Coordinates of C-alpha atoms and ligand atoms in Angstrom, one line a residue:
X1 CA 14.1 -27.3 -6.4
X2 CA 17.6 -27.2 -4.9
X3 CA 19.1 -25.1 -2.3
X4 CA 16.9 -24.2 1.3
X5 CA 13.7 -23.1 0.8
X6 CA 15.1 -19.8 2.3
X7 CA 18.6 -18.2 1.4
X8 CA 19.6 -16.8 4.1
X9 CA 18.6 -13.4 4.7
X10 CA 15.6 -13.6 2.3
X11 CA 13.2 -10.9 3.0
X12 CA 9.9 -14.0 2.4
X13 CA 11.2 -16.4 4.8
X14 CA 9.0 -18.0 7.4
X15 CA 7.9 -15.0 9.6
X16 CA 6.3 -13.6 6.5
X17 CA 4.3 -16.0 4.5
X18 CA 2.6 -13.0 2.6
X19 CA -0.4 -13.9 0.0
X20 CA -1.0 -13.5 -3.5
X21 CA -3.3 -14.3 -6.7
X22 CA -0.9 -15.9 -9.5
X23 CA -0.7 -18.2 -12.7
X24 CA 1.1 -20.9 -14.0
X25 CA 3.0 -20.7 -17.7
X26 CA -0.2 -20.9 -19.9
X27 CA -3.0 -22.1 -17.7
X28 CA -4.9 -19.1 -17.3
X29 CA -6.7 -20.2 -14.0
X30 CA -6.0 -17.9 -11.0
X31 CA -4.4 -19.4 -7.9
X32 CA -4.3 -18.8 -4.0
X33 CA 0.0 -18.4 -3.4
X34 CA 2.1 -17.7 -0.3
X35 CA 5.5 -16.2 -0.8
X36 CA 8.2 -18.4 0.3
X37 CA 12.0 -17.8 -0.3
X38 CA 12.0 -17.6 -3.8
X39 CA 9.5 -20.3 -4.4
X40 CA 5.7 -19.9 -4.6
X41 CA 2.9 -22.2 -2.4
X42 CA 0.2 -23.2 -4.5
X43 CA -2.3 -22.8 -1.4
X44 CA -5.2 -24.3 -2.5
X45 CA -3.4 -27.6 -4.3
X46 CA -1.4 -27.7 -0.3
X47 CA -4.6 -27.8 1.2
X48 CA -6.8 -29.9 -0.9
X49 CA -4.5 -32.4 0.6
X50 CA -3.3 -30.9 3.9
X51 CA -5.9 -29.0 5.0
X52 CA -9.4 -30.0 3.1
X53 CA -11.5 -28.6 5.1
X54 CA -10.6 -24.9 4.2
X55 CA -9.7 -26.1 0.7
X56 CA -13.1 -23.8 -0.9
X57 CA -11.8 -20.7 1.0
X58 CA -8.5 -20.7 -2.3
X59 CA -10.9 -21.9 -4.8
X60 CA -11.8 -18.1 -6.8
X61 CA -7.7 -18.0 -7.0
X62 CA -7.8 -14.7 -5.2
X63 CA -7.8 -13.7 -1.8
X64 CA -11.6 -13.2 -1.4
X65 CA -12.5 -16.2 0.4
X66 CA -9.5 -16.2 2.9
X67 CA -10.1 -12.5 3.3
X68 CA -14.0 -12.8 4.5
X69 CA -13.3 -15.9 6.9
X70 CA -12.2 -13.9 9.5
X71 CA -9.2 -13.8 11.8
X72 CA -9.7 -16.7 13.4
X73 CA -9.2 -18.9 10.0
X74 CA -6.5 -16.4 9.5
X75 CA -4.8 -17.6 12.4
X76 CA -5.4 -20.9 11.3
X77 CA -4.6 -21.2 7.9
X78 CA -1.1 -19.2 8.8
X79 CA 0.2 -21.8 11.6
X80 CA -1.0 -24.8 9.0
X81 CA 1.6 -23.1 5.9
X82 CA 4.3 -22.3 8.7
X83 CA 4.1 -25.7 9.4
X84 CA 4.2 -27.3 6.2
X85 CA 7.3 -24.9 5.5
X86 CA 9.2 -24.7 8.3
X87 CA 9.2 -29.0 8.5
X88 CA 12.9 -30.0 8.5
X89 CA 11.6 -32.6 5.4
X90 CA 9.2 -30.8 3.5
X91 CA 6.0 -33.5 2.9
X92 CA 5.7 -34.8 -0.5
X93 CA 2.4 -32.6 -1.0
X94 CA 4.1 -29.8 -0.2
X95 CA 6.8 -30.0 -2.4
X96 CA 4.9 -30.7 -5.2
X97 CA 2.9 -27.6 -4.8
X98 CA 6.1 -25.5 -5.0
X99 CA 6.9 -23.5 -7.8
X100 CA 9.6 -21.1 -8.5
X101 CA 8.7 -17.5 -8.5
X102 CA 10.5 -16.7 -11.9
X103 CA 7.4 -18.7 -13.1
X104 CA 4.6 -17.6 -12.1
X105 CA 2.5 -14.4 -13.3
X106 CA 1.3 -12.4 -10.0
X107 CA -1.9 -11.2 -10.1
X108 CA -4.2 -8.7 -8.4
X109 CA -4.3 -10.5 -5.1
X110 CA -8.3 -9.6 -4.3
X111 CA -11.0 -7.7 -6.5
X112 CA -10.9 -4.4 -4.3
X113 CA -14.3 -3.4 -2.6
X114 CA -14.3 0.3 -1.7
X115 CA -11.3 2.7 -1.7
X116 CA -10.1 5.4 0.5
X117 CA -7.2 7.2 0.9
X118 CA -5.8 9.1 3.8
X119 CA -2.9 11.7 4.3
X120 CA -2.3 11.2 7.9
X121 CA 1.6 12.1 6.9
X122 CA 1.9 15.4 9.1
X123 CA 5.5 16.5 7.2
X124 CA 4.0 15.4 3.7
X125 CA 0.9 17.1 4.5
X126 CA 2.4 20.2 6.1
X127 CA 5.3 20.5 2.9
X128 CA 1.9 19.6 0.3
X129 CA 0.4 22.6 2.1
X130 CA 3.4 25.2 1.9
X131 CA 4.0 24.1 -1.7
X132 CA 0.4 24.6 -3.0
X133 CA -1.0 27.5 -0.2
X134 CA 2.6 29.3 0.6
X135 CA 0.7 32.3 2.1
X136 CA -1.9 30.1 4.5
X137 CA -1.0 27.9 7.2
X138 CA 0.6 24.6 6.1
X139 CA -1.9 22.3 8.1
X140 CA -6.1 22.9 7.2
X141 CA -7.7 23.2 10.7
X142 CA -9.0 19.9 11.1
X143 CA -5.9 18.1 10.3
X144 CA -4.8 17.6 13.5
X145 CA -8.4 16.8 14.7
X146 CA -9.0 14.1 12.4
X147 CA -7.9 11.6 9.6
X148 CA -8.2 13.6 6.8
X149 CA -9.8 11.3 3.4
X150 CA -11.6 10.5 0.2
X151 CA -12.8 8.2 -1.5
X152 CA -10.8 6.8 -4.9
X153 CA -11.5 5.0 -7.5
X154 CA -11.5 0.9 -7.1
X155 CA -11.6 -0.3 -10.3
X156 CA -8.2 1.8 -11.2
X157 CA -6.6 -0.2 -8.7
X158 CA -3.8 -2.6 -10.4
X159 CA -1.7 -5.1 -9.7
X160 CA 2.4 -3.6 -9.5
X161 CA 3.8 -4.4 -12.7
X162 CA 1.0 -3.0 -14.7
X163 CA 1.9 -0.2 -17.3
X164 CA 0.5 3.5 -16.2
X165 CA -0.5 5.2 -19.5
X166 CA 0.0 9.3 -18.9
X167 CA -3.1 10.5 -17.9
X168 CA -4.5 13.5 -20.0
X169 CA -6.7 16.5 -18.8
X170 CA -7.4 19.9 -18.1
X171 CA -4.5 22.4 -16.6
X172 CA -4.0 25.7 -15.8
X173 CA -0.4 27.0 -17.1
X174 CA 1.1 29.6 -15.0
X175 CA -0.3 32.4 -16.9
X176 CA -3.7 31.2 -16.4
X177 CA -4.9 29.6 -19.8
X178 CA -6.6 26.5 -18.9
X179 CA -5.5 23.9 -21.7
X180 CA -6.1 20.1 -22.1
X181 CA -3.5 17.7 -22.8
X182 CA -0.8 14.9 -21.3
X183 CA 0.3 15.5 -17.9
X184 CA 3.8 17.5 -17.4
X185 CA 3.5 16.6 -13.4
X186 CA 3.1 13.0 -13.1
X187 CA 4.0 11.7 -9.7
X188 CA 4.0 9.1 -7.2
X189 CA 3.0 8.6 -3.6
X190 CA 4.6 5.6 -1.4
X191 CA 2.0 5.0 0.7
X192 CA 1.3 1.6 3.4
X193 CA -2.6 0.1 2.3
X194 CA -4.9 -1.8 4.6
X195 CA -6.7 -4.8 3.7
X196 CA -10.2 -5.3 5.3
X197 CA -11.3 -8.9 5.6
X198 CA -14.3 -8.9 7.7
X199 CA -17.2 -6.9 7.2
X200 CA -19.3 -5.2 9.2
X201 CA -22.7 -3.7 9.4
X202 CA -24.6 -0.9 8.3
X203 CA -24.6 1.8 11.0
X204 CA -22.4 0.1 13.2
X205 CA -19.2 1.8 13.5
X206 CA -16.2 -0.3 14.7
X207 CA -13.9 1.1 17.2
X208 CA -10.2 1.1 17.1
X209 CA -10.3 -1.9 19.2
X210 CA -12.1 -3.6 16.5
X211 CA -8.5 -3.1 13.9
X212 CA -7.3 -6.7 14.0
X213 CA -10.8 -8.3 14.2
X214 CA -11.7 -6.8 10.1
X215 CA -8.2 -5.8 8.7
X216 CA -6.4 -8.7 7.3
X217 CA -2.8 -7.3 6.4
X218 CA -1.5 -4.6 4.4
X219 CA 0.2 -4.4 0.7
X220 CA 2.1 -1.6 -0.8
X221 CA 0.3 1.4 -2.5
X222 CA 1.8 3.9 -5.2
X223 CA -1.2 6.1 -5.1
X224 CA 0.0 8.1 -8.6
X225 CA -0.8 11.6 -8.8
X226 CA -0.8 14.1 -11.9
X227 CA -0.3 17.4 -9.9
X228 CA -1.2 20.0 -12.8
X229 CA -4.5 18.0 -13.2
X230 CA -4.5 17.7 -9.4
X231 CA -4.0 21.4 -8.6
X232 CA -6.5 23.1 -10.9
X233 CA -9.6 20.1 -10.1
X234 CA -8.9 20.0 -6.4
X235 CA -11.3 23.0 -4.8
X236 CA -13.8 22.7 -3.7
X237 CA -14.1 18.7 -3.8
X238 CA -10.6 17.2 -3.7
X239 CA -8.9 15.0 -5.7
X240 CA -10.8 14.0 -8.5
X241 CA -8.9 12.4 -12.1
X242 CA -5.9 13.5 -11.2
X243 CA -5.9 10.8 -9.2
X244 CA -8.3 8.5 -10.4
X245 CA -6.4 7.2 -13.4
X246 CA -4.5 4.3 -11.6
X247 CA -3.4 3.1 -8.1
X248 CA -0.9 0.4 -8.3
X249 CA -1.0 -2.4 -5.5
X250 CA 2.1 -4.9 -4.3
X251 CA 1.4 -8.4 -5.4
X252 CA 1.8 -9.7 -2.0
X253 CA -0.4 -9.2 1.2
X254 CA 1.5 -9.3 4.5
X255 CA -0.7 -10.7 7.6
X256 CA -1.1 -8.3 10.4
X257 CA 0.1 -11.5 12.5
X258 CA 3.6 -11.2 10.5
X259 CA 4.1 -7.7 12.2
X260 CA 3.9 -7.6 16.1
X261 CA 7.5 -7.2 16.0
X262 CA 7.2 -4.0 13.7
X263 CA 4.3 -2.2 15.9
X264 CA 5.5 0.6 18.1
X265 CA 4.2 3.9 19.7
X266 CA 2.8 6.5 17.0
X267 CA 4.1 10.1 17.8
X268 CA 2.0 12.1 20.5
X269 CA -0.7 13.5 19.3
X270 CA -1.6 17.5 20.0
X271 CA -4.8 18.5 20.6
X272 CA -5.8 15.2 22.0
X273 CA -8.3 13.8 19.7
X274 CA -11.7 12.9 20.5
X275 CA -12.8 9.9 22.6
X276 CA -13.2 7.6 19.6
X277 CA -9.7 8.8 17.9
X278 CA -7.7 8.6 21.3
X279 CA -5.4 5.6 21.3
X280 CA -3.7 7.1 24.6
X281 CA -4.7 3.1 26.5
X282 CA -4.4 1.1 23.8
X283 CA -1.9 -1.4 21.9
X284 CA 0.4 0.6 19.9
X285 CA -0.4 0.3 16.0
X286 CA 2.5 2.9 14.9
X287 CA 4.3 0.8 12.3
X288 CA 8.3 0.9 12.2
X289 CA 8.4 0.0 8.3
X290 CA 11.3 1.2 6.4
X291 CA 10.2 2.3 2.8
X292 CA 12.6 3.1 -0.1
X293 CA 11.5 4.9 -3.6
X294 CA 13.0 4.2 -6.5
X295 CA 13.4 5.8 -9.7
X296 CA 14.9 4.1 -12.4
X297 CA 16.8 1.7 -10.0
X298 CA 18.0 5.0 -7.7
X299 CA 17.0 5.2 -4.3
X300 CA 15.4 8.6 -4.7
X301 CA 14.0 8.6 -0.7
X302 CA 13.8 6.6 2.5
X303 CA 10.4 7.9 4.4
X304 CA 9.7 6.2 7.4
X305 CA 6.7 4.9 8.2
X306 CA 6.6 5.1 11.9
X307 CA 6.2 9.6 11.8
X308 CA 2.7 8.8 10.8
X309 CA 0.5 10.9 12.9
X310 CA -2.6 9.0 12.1
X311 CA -2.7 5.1 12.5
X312 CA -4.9 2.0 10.8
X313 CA -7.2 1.6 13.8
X314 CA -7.7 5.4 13.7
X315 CA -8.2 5.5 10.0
X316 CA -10.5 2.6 10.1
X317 CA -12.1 4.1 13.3
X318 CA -13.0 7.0 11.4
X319 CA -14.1 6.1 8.3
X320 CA -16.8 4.2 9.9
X321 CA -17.4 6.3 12.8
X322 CA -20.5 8.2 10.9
X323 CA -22.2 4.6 10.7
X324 CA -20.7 3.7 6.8
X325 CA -20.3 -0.5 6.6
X326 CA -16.6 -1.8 5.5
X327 CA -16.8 -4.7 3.0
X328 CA -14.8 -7.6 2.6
X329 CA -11.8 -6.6 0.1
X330 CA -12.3 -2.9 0.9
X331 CA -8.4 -0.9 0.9
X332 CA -7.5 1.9 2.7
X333 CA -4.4 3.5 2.2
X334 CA -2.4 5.5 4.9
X335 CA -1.4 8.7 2.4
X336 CA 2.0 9.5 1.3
X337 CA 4.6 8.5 3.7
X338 CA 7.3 11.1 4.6
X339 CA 9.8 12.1 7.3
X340 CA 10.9 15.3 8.9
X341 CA 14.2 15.2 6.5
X342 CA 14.1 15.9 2.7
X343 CA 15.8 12.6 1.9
X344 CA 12.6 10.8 3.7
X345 CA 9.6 12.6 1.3
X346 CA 7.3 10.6 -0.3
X347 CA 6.8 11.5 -3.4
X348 CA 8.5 14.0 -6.5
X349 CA 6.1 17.3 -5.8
X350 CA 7.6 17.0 -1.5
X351 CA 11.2 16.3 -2.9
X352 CA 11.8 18.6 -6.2
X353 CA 9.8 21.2 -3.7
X354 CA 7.0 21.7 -6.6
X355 CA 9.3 21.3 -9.5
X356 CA 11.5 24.0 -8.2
X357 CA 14.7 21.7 -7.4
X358 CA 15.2 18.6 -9.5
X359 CA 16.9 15.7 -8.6
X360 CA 20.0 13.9 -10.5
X361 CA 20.1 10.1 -11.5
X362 CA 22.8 8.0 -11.8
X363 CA 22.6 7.8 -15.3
X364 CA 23.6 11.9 -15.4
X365 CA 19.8 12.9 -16.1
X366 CA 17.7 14.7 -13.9
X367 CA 14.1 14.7 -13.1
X368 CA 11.4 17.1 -11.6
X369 CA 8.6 15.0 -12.8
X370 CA 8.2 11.7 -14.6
X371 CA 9.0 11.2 -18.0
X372 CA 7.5 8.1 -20.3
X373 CA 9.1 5.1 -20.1
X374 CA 10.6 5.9 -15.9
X375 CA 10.5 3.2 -13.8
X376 CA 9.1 3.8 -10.4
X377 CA 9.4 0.7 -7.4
X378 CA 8.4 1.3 -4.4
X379 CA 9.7 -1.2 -1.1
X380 CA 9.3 -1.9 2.2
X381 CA 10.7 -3.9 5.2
X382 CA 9.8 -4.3 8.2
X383 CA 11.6 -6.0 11.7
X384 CA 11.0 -9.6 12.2
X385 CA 10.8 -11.5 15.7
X386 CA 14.1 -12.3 16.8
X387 CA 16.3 -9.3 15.2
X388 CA 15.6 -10.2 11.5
X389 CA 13.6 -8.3 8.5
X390 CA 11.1 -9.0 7.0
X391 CA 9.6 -7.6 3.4
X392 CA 6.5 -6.2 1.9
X393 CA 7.7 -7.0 -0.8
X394 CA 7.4 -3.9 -4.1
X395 CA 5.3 -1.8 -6.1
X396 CA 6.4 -1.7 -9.4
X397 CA 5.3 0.2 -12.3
X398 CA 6.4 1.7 -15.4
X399 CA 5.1 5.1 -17.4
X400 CA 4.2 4.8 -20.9
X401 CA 3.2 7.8 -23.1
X402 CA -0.2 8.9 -23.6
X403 CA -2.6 7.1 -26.0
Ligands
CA501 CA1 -2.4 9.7 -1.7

């Protein structure tokens, strides 16, 4: 290795440490990583040396074990790597469990327990309603009194990176035939997902307060979306395969500990919601992340994450509140992120208004939808201690034609 550990300005330096699941060249064992620069930490070769007596926690090669130790290994585990890194002379051990990112193969980073995704978003929720109920009231009646949800489907969840064949299904075309074939709508949604690490129990709900004692950290989401499927499944039980097909996950996992300097005040909420939703006396959990979309290498939006009506600790308030357990590796994502402006929407359907105004590329073609072989990456910073950013790292996937 030559150079610092961290160029200057690089988005994985010390007050991120994020996690991963990765390989090495042929050997096809899974390993525990931390993101450094643009070098990789072989955690559980570090600590098998440096730290032995949480060596087992990195020895399924994914984030499971860390994940279910609870926040006060957390703790523990991050000040041991920020030590080992941030030494003026890297030790020996260290050094040798180093290995440059252009590498290693990233990995799912945990097996994922239970999903759920929100759409606590009020502008993409509020635009989602006028472009799919024009002649009813953009937000549904509860919306404002709770974290609107549903469950997803785990098992679609992959690692960014992974192809996304076009899902096929049934449609309705404007003239009302219903037909079966590829998707014409396929979409995205950026979204921000939680990562629960400790579980809980059975008919024990866990208050707001409880956010930082079971979530872990939180990855990017591109919760993909084919809206004709979508549209015509939807009533009366919500989204269903247009969905379901795949949900593609950031390699890395950023600690909640790697974003103190990023939490601020979510907006005021109107009605004020029930006891067990009211954050009015707590610490703030509104996140000022910066997230950027791209298409095909264009920044298509910038939606910021901090407009989110609904926070973590309310989601995660919520989705137990009716006595349903969380389990370790469980993900919840926040919904679509987007802003009050139309250069801050979330996703295609929000900024092509339905497929009514398309967008331009830089290469001179222009989109509604996606088309095979688009390239979608979703990113994220955040503000680090002391002025700087920090990243989340991406969410990267590509669309390949139906099978
Ligand atoms: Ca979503």
């Amino acid at each position: 290795m030559t150079g610092p550990l961290v160029p200057p300005g690089h988005l994985f330096g010390l007050d991120t440490l994020p996690y991963g699941s990765f390989r090495r060249g042929d050997d096809p064992r899974p390993r525990v990583g931390v993101a450094i620069g643009d070098s990789v930490l072989d955690l559980g070769a570090a600590a098998a040396d440096l730290l032995p007596g949480r060596a087992g926690l990195f020895q399924q090669g994914d984030l499971g074990g860390l994940l279910g130790a609870g926040p006060r290994v957390w703790a523990e585990v991050r000040s041991a790597v920020r030590e080992w890194l941030g030494a003026p002379e890297l030790d020996e051990r260290v050094r040798a469990a180093l290995h440059p990112a252009r590498d290693v193969t990233m990995l799912l980073p945990f097996a994922v327990a239970d999903y759920v995704d929100f759409y606590s978003s009020k502008d993409h929720a509020s635009n989602v309603g006028r472009i799919f109920r024009p002649d009813s009231p953009p937000l549904p009646p509860n919306w404002t009194s709770l974290p609107s949800g549903y469950h997803g489907r785990a098992g679609t969840v992959v690692p960014s990176g992974t192809p996304i064949v076009r899902p096929r299904g049934q449609r309705r075309t404007p003239e009302g035939e219903v037909v079966f074939g590829a998707s014409t709508r396929l979409d995205v949604e950026a979204e921000l997902g939680f990562v629960v690490g400790t579980p809980s129990a059975l008919g024990t709900p866990v208050p707001m307060a409880g956010f930082a004692e079971h979530v872990f950290g939180v990855c990017l989401v591109n919760d993909w979306s084919a809206r004709d499927i979508q549209a015509w499944e939807t009533v009366p039980l919500g989204p269903f395969l247009g969905k379901s097909f795949a949900t593609s996950i950031s390699s890395w996992v950023v600690p909640l500990a790697a974003l103190d300097a990023a939490r601020v005040r979510p907006p005021a909420r109107d009605p004020r919601p029930l006891p067990y939703l009211d954050d009015t006396g707590l610490e703030p959990w509104g996140l000022d992340l910066a997230f950027e979309l791209r298409v095909n290498g264009d920044v298509v939006s910038r939606p910021p994450f901090a407009t989110t009506y609904w926070t973590g600790p309310q989601q995660l308030a919520h989705m137990t509140v009716n006595g349903a357990c969380l389990r370790t590796g469980d993900l919840f994502a926040s919904g679509t992120v987007s802003g009050p402006e139309k250069g801050q929407r979330g996703c295609l359907l929000e900024l092509t208004w339905g497929g009514a105004e398309p967008f331009r590329l830089s290469d001179g073609t222009s989109r509604t939808f996606l088309e095979d072989g688009d390239e979608v990456v979703i990113a994220a910073t955040a503000p680090g201690p002391a002025g700087g950013r920090l990243g989340l790292g991406e969410v990267r996937g590509v669309v390949v034609a139906s099978r």
